[in-house]
mmCIF file of C-alpha atoms and ligand atoms in Angstrom:
data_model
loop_
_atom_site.group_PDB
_atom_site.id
_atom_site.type_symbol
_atom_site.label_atom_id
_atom_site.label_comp_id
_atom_site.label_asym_id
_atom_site.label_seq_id
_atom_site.Cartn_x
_atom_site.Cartn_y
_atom_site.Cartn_z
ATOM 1 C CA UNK A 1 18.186 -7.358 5.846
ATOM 2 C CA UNK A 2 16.914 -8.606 2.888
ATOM 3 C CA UNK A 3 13.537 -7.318 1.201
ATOM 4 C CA UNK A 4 11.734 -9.057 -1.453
ATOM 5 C CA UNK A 5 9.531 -7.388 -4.248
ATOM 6 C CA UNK A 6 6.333 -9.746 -4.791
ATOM 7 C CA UNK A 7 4.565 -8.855 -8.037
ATOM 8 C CA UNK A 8 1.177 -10.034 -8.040
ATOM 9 C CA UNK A 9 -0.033 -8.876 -11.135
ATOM 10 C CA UNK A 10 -0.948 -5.732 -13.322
ATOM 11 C CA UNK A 11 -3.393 -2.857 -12.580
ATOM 12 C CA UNK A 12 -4.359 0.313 -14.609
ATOM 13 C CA UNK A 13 -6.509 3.253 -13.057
ATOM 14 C CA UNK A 14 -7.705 6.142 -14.251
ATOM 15 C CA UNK A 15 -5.031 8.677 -14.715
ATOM 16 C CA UNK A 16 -6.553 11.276 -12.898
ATOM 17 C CA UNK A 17 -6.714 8.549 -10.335
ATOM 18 C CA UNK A 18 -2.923 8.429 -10.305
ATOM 19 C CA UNK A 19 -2.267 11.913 -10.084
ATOM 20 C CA UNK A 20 -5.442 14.070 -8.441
ATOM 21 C CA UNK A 21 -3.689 16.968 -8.787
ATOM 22 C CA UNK A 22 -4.253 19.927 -6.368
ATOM 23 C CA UNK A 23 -6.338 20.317 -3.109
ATOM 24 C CA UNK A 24 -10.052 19.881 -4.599
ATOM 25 C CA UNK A 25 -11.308 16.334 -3.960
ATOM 26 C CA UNK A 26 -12.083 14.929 -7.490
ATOM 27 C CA UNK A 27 -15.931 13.991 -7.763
ATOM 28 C CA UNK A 28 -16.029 10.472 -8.986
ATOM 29 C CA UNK A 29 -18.099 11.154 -11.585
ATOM 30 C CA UNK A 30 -15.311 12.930 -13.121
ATOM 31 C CA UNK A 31 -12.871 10.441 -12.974
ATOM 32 C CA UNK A 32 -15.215 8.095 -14.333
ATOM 33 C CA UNK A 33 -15.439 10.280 -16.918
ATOM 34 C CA UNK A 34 -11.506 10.123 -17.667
ATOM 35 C CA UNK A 35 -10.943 8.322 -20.844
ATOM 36 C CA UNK A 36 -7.259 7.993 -20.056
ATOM 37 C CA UNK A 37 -6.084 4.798 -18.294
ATOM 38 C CA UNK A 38 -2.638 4.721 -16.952
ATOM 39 C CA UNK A 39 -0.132 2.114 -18.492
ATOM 40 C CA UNK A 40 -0.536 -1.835 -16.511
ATOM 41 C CA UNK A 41 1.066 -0.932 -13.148
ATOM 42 C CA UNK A 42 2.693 -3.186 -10.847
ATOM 43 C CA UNK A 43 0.669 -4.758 -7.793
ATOM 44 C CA UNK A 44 3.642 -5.081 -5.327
ATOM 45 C CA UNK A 45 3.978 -6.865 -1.887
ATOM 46 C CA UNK A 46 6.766 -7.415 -0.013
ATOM 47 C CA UNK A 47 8.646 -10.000 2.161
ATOM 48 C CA UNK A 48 11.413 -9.010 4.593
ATOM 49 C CA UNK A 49 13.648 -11.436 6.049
ATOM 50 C CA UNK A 50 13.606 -10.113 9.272
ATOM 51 C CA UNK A 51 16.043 -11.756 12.144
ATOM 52 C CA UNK A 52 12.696 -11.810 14.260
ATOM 53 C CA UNK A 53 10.535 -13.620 11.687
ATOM 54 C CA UNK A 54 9.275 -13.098 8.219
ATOM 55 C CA UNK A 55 7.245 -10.253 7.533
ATOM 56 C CA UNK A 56 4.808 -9.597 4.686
ATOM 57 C CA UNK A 57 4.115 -5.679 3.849
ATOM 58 C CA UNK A 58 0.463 -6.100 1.758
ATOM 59 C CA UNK A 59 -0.680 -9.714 0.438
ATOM 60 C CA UNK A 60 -1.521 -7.972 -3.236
ATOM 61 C CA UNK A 61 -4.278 -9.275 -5.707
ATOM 62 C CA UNK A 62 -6.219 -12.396 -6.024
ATOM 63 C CA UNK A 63 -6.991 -13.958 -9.290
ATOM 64 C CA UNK A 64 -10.430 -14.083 -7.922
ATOM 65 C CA UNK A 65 -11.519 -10.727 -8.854
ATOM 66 C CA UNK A 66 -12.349 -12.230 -12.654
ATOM 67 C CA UNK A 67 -14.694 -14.322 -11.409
ATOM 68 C CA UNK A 68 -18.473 -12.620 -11.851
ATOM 69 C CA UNK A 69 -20.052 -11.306 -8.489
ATOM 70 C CA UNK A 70 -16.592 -11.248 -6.863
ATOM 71 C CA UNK A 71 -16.219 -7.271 -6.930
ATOM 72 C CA UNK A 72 -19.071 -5.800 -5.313
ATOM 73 C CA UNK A 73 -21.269 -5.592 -8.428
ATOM 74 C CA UNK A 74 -23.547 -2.246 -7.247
ATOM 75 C CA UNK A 75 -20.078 -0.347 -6.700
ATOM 76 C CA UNK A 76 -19.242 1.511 -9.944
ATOM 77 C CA UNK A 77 -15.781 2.219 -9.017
ATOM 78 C CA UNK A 78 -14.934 -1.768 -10.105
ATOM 79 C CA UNK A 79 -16.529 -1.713 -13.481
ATOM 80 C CA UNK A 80 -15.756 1.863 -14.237
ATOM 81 C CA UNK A 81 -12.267 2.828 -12.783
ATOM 82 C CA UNK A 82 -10.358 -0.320 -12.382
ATOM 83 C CA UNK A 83 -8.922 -3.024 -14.611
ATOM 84 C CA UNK A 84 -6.749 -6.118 -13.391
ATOM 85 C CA UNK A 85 -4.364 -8.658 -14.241
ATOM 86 C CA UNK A 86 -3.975 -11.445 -12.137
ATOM 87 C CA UNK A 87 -2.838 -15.028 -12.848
ATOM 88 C CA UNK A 88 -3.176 -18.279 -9.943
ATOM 89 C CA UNK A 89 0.209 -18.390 -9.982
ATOM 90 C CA UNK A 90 0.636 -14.872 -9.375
ATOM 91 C CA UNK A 91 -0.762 -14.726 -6.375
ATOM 92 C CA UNK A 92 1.365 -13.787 -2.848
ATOM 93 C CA UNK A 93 0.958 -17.829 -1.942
ATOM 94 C CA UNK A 94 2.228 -19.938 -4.793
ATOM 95 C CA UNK A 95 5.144 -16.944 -4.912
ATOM 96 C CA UNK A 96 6.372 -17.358 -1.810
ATOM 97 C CA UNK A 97 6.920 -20.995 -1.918
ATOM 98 C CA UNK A 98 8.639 -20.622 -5.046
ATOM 99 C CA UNK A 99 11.033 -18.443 -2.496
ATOM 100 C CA UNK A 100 11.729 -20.896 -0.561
ATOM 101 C CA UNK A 101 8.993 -19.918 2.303
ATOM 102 C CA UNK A 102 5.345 -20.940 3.002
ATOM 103 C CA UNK A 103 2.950 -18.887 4.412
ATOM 104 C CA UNK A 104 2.193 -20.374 7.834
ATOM 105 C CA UNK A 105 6.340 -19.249 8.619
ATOM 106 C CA UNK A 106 5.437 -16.002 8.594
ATOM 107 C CA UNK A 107 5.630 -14.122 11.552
ATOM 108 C CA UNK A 108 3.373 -11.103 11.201
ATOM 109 C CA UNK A 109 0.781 -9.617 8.060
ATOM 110 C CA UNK A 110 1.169 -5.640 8.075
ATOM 111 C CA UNK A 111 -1.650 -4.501 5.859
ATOM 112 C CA UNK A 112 -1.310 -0.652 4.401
ATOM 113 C CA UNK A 113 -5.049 -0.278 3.605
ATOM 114 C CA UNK A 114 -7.610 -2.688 2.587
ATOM 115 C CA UNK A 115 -8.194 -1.738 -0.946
ATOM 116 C CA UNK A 116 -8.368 -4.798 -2.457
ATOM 117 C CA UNK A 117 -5.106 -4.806 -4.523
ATOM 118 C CA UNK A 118 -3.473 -4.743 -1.286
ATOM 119 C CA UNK A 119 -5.577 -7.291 0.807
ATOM 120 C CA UNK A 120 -6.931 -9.513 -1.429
ATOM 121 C CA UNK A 121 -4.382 -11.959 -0.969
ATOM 122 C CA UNK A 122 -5.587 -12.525 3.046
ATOM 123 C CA UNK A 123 -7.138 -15.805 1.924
ATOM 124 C CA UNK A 124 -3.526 -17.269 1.882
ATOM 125 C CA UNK A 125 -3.062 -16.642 5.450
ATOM 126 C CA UNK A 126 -5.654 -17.408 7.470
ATOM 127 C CA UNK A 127 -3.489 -18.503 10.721
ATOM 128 C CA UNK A 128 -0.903 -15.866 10.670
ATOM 129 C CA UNK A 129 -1.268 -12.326 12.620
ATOM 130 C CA UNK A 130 -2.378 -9.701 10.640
ATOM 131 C CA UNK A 131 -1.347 -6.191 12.004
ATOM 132 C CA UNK A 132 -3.070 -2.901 10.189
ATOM 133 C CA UNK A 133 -4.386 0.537 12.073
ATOM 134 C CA UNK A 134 -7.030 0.243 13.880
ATOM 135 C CA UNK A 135 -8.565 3.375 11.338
ATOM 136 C CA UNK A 136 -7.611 1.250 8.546
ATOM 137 C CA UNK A 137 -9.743 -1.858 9.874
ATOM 138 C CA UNK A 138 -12.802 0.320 11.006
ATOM 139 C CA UNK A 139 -13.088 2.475 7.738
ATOM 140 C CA UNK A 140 -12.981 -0.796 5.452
ATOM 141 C CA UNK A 141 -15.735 -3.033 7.670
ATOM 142 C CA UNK A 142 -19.353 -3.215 6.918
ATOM 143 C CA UNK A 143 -21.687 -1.618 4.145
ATOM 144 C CA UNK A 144 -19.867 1.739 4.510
ATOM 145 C CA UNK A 145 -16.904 -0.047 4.139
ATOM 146 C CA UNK A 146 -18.552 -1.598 0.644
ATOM 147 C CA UNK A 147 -19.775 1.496 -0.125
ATOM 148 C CA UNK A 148 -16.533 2.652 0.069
ATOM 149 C CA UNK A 149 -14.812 -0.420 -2.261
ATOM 150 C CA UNK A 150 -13.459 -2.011 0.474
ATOM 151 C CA UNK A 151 -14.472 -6.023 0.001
ATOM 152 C CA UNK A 152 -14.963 -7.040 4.175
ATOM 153 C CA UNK A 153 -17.114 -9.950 2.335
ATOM 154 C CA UNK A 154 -13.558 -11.782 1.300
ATOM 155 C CA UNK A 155 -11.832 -11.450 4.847
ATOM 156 C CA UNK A 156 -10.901 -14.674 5.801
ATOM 157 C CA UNK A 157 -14.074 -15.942 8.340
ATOM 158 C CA UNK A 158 -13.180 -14.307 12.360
ATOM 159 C CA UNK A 159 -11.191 -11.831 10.926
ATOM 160 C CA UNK A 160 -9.583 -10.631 14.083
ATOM 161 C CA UNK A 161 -6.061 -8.166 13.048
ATOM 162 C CA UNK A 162 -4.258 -6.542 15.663
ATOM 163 C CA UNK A 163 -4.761 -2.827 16.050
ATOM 164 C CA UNK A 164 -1.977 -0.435 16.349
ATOM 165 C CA UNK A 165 -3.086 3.100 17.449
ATOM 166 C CA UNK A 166 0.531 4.495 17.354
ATOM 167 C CA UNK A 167 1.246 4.652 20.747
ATOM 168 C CA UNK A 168 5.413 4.279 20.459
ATOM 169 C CA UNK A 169 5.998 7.994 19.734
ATOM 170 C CA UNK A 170 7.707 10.544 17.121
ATOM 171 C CA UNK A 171 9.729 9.061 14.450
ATOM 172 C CA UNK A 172 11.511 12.337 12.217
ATOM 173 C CA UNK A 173 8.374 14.381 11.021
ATOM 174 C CA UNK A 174 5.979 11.860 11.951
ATOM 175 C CA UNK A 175 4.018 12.434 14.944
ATOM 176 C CA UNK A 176 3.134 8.917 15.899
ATOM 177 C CA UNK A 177 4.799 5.449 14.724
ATOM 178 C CA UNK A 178 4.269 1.801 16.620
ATOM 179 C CA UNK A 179 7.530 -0.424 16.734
ATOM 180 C CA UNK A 180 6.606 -3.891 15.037
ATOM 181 C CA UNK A 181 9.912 -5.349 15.851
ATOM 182 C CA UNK A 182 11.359 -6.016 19.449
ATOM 183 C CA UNK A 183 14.711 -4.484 17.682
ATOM 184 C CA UNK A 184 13.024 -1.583 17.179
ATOM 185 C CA UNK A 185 14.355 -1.325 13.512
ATOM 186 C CA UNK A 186 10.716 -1.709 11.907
ATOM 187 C CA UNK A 187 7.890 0.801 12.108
ATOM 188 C CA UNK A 188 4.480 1.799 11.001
ATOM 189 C CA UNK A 189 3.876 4.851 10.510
ATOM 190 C CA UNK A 190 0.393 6.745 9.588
ATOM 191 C CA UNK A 191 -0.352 7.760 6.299
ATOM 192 C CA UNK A 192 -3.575 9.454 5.688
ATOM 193 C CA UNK A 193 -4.764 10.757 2.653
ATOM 194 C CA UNK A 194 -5.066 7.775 -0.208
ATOM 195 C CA UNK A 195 -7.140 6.549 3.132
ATOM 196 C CA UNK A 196 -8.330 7.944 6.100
ATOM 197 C CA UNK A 197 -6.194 4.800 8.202
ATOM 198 C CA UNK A 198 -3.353 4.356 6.010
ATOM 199 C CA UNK A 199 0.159 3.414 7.202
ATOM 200 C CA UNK A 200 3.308 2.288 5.569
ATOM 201 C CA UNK A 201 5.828 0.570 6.895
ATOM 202 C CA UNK A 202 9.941 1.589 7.296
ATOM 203 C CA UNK A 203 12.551 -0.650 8.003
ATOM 204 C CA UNK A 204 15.748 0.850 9.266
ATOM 205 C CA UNK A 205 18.608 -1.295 7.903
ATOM 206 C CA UNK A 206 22.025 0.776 8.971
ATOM 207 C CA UNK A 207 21.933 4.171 7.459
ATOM 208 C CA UNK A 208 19.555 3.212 5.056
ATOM 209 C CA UNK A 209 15.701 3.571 5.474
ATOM 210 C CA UNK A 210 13.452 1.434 3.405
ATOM 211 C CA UNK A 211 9.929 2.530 3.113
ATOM 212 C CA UNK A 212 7.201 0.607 2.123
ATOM 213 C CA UNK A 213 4.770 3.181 0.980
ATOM 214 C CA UNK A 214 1.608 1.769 -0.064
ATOM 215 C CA UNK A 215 -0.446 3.879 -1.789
ATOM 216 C CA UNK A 216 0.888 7.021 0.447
ATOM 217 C CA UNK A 217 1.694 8.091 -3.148
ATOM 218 C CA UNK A 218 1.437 6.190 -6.629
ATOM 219 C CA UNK A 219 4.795 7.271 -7.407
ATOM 220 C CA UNK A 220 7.976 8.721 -6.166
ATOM 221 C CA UNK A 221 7.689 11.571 -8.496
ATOM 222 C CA UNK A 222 3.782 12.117 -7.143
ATOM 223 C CA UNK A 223 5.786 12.128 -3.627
ATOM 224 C CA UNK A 224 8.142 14.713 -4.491
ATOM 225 C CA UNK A 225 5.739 16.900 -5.912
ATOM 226 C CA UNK A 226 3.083 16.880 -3.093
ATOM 227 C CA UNK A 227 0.207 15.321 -5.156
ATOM 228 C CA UNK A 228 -2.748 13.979 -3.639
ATOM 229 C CA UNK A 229 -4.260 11.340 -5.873
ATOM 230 C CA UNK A 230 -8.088 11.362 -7.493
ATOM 231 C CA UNK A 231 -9.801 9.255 -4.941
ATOM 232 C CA UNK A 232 -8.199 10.709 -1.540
ATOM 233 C CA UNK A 233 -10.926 11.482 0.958
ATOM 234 C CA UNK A 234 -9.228 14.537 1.910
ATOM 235 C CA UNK A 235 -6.544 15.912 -0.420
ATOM 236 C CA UNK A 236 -5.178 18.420 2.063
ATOM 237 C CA UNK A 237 -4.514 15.277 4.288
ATOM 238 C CA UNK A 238 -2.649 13.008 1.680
ATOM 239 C CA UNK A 239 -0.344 16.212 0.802
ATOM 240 C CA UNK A 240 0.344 16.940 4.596
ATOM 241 C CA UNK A 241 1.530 12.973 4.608
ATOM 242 C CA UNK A 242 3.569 13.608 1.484
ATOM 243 C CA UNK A 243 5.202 16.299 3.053
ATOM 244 C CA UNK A 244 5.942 14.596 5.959
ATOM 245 C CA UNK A 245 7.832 11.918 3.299
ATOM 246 C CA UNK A 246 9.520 14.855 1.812
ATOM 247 C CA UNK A 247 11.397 16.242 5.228
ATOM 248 C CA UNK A 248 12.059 12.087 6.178
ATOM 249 C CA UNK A 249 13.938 11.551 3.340
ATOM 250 C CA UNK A 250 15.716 15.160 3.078
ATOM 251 C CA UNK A 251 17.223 13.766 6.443
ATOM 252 C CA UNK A 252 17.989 9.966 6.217
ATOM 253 C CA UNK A 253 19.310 8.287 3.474
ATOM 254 C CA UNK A 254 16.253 6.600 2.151
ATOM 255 C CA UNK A 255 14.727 4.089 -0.464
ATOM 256 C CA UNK A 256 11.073 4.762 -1.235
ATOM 257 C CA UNK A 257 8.726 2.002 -2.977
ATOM 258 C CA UNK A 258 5.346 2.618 -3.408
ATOM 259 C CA UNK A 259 2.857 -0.420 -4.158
ATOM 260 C CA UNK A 260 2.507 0.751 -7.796
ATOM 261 C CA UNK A 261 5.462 2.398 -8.958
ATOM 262 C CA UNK A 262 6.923 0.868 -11.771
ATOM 263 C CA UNK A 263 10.603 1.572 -10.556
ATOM 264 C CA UNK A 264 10.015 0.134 -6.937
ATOM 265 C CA UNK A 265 11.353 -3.287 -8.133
ATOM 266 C CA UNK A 266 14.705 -1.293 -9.542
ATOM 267 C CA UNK A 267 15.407 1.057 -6.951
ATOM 268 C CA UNK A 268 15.003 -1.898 -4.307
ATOM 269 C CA UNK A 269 17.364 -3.738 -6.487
ATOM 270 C CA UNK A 270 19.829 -0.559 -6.558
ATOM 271 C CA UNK A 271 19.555 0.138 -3.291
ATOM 272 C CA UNK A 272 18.610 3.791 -4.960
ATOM 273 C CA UNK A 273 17.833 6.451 -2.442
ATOM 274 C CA UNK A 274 15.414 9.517 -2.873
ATOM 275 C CA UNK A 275 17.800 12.458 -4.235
ATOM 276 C CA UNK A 276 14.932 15.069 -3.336
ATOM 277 C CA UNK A 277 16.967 17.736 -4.380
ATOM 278 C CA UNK A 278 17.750 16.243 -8.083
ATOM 279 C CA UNK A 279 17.002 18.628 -10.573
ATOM 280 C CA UNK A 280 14.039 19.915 -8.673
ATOM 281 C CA UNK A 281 14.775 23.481 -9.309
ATOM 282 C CA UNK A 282 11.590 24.295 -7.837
ATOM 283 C CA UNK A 283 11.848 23.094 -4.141
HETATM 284 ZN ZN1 ZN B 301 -5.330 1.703 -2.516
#
């Protein structure tokens, strides 16, 4: 099956952001505080040529957000934790035609979370189904949802996704999982912890497991070592979802990409599975 890597763009965060470290939820006055900025990361989404239809994993960054007003102006989080990078021709759109595909073909819009590095591409299909957890939808509507930096003002107008609860059962160490795929070879699976409704998505293609993390984890390394990032809700959450990762790909052959890991694009290329074990004297 083949998997495309769309880059739409840079992003830096705080570096405490990146990597939270232990179980204590950061306050965000302190990682406002944080004079360190991680390097431009990658804002990754990703097409899969799927027998069943085209699927999009995440619909990345506008090049919206540098226009004035656009980014809730009373939340600090935009002015004070996050810097962008986003060209027009960058955008999940204009890239996918250059790939030979235009938006309208695709079959179904699996959204991870709504930050808006992951959703703020919706604009480019507004006729398509859009399929996220019904926990991700919820937590990111509204003036909570603001509060929270979600931007519900930019959803495309009847913003209606489909809901998935999770109702299709165990996959390996996760307790839930909903089958996108009549095949059965594509699954979302809940990720709490960088959110409360996160999910990422795994496509089983032979022995090889592709998972589309998300923001589950910023990096593989931040995966392997069971860190929750600065701005998780609930630490303790985001490290029982990381160790969920950990046992999944300790049993199945598996390539894991996270949204902003500056390897994804390589190790999709590659093919490159998680060697947990690899010099990781410690686990
Ligand atoms: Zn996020």
């Amino acid at each position: 099956m083949r998997i495309h890597a769309i880059q739409t763009g840079t992003v830096a965060v705080k570096a405490s952001q990146a990597d939270g470290g232990g179980h204590r939820r950061r306050s965000f006055a302190r990682l406002f505080a944080d004079r360190r900025w991680t390097d431009p990361l990658p804002i990754l989404a990703w097409l899969i040529e799927h027998p069943e239809g085209l699927i999009v994993v995440d619909t990345g960054e506008t090049a919206r957000t540098a226009e004035p007003g656009y980014l809730t102006p009373w939340q600090p989080y935009f002015r004070l934790g996050l810097r962008e990078w986003v060209r027009p021709d960058e955008e999940i759109g204009p890239q996918l035609r250059r790939l030979g595909f235009a938006p309208d073909d695709v079959r179904w819009v699996v959204i991870t979370h709504f930050h808006t590095d992951h959703a703020g591409g919706l604009a480019h299909f507004p006729d398509n189904e859009i399929v996220t957890s019904r926990r991700a939808f919820q937590e990111a509507r509204g003036l909570v949802g603001k509060a929270r930096g979600f931007l519900p003002q930019h959803w495309p107008a009847g913003f209606a996704p489909t809901l998935v609860d999770f109702a299709s059962g165990v996959f390996g160490p996760f307790p839930a999982s909903t089958r996108l795929t009549q095949a059965g070879d594509v699954h979302l699976l809940p990720t709490p912890g960088h959110t409360g409704g996160h999910l990422s998505v795994v496509v089983e293609d032979d022995e090889t497991l592709v998972f589309l993390a998300g923001d589950a984890s910023y990096t593989q390394r931040l995966m392997l070592d069971g860190r929750a990032d600065g701005v998780a809700p609930k630490p303790s959450q985001s490290i029982e979802t990381l160790t969920r990762i950990q046992r999944l790909v300790a049993e199945r052959p598996t390539v894991y990409l996270p949204s902003h890991d500056p390897r994804s694009v390589a190790r999709l290329a590659a093919r490159e599975t998680v060697a947990p074990l690899a010099g990781d004297v410690a686990r």
